[in-house]
mmCIF file of C-alpha atoms in Angstrom:
data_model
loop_
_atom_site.group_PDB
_atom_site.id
_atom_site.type_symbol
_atom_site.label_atom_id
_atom_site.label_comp_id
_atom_site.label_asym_id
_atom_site.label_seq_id
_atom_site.Cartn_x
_atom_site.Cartn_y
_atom_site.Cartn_z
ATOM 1 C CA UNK A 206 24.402 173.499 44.876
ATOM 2 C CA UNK A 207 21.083 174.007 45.812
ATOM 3 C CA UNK A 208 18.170 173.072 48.496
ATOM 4 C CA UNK A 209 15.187 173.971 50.840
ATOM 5 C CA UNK A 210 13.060 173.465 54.405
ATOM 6 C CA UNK A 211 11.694 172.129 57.983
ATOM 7 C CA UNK A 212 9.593 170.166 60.038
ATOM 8 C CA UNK A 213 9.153 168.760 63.793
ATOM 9 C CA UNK A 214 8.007 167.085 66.737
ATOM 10 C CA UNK A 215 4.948 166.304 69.632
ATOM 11 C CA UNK A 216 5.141 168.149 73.620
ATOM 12 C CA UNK A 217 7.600 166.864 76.183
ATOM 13 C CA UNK A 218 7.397 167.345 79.935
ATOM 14 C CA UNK A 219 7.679 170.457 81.973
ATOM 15 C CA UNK A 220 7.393 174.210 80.931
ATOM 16 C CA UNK A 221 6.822 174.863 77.089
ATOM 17 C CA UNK A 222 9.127 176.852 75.433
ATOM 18 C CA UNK A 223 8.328 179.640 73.035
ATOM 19 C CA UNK A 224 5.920 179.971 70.715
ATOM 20 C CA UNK A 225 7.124 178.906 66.601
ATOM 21 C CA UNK A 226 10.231 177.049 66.758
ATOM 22 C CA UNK A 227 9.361 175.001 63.773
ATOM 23 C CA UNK A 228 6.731 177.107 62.010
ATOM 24 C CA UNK A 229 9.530 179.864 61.416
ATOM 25 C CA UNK A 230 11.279 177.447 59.201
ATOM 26 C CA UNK A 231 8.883 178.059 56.458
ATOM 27 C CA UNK A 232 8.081 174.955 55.527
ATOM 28 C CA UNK A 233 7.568 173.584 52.426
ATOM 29 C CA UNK A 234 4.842 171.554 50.751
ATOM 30 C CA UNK A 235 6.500 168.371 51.409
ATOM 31 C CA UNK A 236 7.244 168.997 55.064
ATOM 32 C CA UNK A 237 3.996 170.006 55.292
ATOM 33 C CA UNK A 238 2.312 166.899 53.827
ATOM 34 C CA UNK A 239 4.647 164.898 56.836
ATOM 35 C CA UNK A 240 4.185 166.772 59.322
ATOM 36 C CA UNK A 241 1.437 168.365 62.030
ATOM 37 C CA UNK A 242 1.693 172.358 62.559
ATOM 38 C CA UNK A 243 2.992 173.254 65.949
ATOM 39 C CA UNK A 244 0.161 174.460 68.323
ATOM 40 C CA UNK A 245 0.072 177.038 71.682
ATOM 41 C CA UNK A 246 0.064 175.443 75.316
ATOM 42 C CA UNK A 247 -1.036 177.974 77.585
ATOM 43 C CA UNK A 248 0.779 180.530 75.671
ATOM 44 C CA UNK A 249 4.003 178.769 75.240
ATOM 45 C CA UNK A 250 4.808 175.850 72.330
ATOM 46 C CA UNK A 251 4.184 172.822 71.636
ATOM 47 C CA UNK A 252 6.102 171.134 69.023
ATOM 48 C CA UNK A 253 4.423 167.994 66.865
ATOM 49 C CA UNK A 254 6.678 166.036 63.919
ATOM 50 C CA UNK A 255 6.738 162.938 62.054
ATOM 51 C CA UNK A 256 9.377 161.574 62.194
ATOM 52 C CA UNK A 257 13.226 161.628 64.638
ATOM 53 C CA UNK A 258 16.285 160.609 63.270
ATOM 54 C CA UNK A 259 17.629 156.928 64.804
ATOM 55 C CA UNK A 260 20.552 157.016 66.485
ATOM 56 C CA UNK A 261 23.306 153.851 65.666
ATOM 57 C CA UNK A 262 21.441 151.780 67.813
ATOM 58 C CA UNK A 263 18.542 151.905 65.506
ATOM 59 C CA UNK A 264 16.327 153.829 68.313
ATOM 60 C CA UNK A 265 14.980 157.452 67.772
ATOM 61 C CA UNK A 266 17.441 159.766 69.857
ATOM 62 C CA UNK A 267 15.118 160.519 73.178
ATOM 63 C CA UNK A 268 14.425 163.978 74.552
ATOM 64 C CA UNK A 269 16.651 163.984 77.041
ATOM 65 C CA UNK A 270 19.309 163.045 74.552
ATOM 66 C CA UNK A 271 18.719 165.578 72.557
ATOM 67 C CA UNK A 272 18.988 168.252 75.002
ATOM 68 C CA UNK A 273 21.886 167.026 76.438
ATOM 69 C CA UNK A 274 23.640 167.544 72.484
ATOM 70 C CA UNK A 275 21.951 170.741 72.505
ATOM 71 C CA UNK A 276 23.192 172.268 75.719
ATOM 72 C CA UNK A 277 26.805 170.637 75.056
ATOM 73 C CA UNK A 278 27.487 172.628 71.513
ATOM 74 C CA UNK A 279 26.225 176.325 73.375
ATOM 75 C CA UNK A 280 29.199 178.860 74.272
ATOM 76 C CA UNK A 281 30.156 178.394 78.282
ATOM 77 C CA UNK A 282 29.044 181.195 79.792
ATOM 78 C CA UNK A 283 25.931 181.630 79.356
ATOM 79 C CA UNK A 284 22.345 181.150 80.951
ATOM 80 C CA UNK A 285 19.345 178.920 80.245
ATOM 81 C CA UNK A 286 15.637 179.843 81.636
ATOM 82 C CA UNK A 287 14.187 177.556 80.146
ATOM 83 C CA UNK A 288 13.368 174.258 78.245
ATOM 84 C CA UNK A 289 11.923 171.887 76.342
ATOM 85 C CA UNK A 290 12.220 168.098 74.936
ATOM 86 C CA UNK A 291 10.791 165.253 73.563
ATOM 87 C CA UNK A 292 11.650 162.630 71.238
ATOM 88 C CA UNK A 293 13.695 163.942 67.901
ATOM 89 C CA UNK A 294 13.425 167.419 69.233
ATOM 90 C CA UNK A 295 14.695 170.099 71.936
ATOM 91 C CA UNK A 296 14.832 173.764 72.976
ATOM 92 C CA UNK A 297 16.457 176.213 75.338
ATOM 93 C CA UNK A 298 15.726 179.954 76.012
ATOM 94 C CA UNK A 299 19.407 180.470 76.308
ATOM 95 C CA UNK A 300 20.904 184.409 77.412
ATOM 96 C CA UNK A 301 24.731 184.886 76.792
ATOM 97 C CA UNK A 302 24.563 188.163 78.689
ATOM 98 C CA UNK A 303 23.261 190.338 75.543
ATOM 99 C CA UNK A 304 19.721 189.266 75.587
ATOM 100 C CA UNK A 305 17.742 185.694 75.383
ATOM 101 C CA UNK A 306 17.905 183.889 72.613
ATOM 102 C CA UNK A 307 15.351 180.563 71.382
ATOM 103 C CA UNK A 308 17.658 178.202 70.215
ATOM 104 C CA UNK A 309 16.010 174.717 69.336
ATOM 105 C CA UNK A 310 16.776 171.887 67.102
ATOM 106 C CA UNK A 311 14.612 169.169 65.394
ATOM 107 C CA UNK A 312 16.237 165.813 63.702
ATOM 108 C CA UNK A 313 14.509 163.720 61.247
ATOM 109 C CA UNK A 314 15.011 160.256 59.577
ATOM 110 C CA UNK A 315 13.781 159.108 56.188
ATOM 111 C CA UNK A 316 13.751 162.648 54.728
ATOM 112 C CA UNK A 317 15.285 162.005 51.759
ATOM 113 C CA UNK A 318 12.701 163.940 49.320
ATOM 114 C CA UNK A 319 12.619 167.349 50.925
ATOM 115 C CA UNK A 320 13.513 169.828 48.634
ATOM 116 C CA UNK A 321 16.460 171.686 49.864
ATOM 117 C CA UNK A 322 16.387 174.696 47.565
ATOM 118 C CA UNK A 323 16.575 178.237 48.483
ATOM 119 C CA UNK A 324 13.184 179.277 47.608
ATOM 120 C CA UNK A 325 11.041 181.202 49.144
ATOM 121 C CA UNK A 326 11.334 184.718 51.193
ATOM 122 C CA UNK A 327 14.831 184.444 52.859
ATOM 123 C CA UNK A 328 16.554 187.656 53.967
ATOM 124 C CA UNK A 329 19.733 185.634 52.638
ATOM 125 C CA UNK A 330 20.143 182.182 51.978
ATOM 126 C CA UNK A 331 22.951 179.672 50.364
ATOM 127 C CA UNK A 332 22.465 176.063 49.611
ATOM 128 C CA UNK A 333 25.762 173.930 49.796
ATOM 129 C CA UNK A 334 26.455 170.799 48.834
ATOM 130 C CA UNK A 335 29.563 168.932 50.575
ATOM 131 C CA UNK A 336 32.101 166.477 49.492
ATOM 132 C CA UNK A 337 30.091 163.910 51.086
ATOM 133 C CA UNK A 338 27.045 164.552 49.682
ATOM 134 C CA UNK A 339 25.627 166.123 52.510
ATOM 135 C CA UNK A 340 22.968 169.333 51.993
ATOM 136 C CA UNK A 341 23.308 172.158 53.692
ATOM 137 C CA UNK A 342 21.171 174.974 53.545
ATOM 138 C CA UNK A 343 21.865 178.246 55.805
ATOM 139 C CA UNK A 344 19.128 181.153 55.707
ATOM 140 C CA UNK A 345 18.090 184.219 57.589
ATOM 141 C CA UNK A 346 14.351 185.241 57.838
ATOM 142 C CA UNK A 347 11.993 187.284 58.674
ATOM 143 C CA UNK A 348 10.043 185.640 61.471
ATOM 144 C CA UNK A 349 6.310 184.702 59.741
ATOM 145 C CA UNK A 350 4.572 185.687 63.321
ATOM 146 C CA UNK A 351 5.303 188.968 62.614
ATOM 147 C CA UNK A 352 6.820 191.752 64.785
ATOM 148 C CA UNK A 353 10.926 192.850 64.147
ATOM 149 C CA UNK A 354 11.648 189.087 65.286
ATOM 150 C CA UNK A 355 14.489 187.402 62.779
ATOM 151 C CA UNK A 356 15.138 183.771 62.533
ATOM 152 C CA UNK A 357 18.731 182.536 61.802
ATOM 153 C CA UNK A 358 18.313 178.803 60.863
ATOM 154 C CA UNK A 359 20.653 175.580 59.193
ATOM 155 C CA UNK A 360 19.241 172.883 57.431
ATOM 156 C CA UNK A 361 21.022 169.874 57.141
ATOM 157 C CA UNK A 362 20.195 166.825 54.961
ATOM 158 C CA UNK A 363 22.250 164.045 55.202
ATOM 159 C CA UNK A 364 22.695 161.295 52.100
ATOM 160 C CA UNK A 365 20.717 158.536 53.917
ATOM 161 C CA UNK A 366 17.929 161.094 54.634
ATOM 162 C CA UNK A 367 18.675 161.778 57.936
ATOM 163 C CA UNK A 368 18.354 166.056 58.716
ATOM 164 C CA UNK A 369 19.058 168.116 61.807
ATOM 165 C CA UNK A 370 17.344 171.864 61.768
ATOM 166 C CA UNK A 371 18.405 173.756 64.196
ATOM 167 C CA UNK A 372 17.321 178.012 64.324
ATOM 168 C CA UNK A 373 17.572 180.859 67.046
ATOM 169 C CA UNK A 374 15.393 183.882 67.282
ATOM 170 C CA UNK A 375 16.539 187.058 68.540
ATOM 171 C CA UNK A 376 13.629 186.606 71.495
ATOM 172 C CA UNK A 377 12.628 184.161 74.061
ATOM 173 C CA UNK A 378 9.677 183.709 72.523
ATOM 174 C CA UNK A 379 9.410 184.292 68.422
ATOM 175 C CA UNK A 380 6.590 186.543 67.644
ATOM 176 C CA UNK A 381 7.151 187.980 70.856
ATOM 177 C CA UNK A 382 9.041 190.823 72.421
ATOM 178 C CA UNK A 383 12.611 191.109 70.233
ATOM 179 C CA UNK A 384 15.519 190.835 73.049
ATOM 180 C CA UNK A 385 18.534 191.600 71.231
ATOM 181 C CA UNK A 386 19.468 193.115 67.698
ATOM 182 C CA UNK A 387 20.141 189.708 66.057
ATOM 183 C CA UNK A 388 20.171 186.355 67.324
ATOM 184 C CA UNK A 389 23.579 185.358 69.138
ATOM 185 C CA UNK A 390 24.957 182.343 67.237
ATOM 186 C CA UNK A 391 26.763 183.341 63.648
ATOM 187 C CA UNK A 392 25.172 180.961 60.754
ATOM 188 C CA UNK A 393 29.156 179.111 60.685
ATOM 189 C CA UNK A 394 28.171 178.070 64.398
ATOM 190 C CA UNK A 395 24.902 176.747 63.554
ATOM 191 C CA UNK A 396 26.511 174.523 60.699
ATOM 192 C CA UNK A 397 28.844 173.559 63.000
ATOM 193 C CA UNK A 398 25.947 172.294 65.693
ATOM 194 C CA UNK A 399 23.281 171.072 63.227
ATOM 195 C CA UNK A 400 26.772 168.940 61.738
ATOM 196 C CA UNK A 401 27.696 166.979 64.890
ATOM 197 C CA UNK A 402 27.356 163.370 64.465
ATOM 198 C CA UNK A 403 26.076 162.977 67.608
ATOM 199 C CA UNK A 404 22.581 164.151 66.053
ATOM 200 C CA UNK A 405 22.405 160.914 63.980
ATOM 201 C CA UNK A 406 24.310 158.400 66.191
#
């Protein structure tokens, strides 16, 4: 019952979002090997990855469809200031009133080799394995930018190798000024979001 890390995805249009979404996954040496390190665009993110998961039509899921998933699973009620898509990937600075919050998720195909284990420098972690077969690894973190930031993530590695990430950061930007104690989803949301089948088709 046990399993490890990320990866991601190139820029999309319009504003960056903040800085790190990926890189706080820690990634291991097989993400690594597959994929490019996010880089700064004018002081905001850029995202780079290797590979999306395909949706039932065989098609990687676009930007746009991904932020449209991403925006449906948040709580009503609250705000977003900004965003960020692109193919396999999207993110939202997203304020529920207590402070904004980074929440972005990346989804991969053909990942079938990553090592889903829980090592590494987690403030807590658990590895899962479902009746299906699906992994599931949920983990808090210190943020590896530094500062008091925390990142609350869920891995999710499906049996045909498909995987959905999907983290928050108590800050709308991680490395950057914290906005709130702890990030505002609980870890049984995330599992929840990174779950829906709507990720994979």
């Amino acid at each position: 019952m046990n399993r490890n890390t990320p990866a991601r995805r190139r820029t999309g249009r319009g504003a960056a979002v903040a800085a790190g979404l990926v890189l706080a996954l820690g990634l291991g040496a097989a993400a690594q090997a597959s994929a490019a390190e996010p880089r700064a665009v004018s002081g905001k993110f850029a995202a780079s990855a290797s590979s999306a998961v395909l949706s039932g039509s065989g098609e990687s899921l676009s930007g746009r469809q991904m932020l449209k998933v991403l925006k449906s699973t948040l709580p009503k009620g609250g705000k977003i200031s900004d965003q960020q898509s692109q193919e396999g990937y999207a993110a939202v600075v997203w304020d529920d009133g207590r402070g904004k919050s980074m929440i972005g998720v990346n989804a991969q195909y053909d990942m079938g080799g990553i090592n889903m284990s829980c090592e590494g420098e987690y403030i807590e972690c658990q590895a899962l394995t479902l009746a299906d077969g699906t992994l599931v690894k949920r983990a808090k973190r210190a943020s590896e930018k530094g500062g008091s930031t925390v990142v609350w993530l869920v891995d999710v590695l499906h049996p045909d190798g498909s995987r959905v990430i999907i983290q928050e950061v108590n800050s709308s930007i991680e490395g950057g000024p914290v906005t709130r104690p702890e990030p505002p989803l609980t870890l049984d949301r995330l599992q929840t979001i990174a779950l829906d089948s709507r990720w994979v088709g």
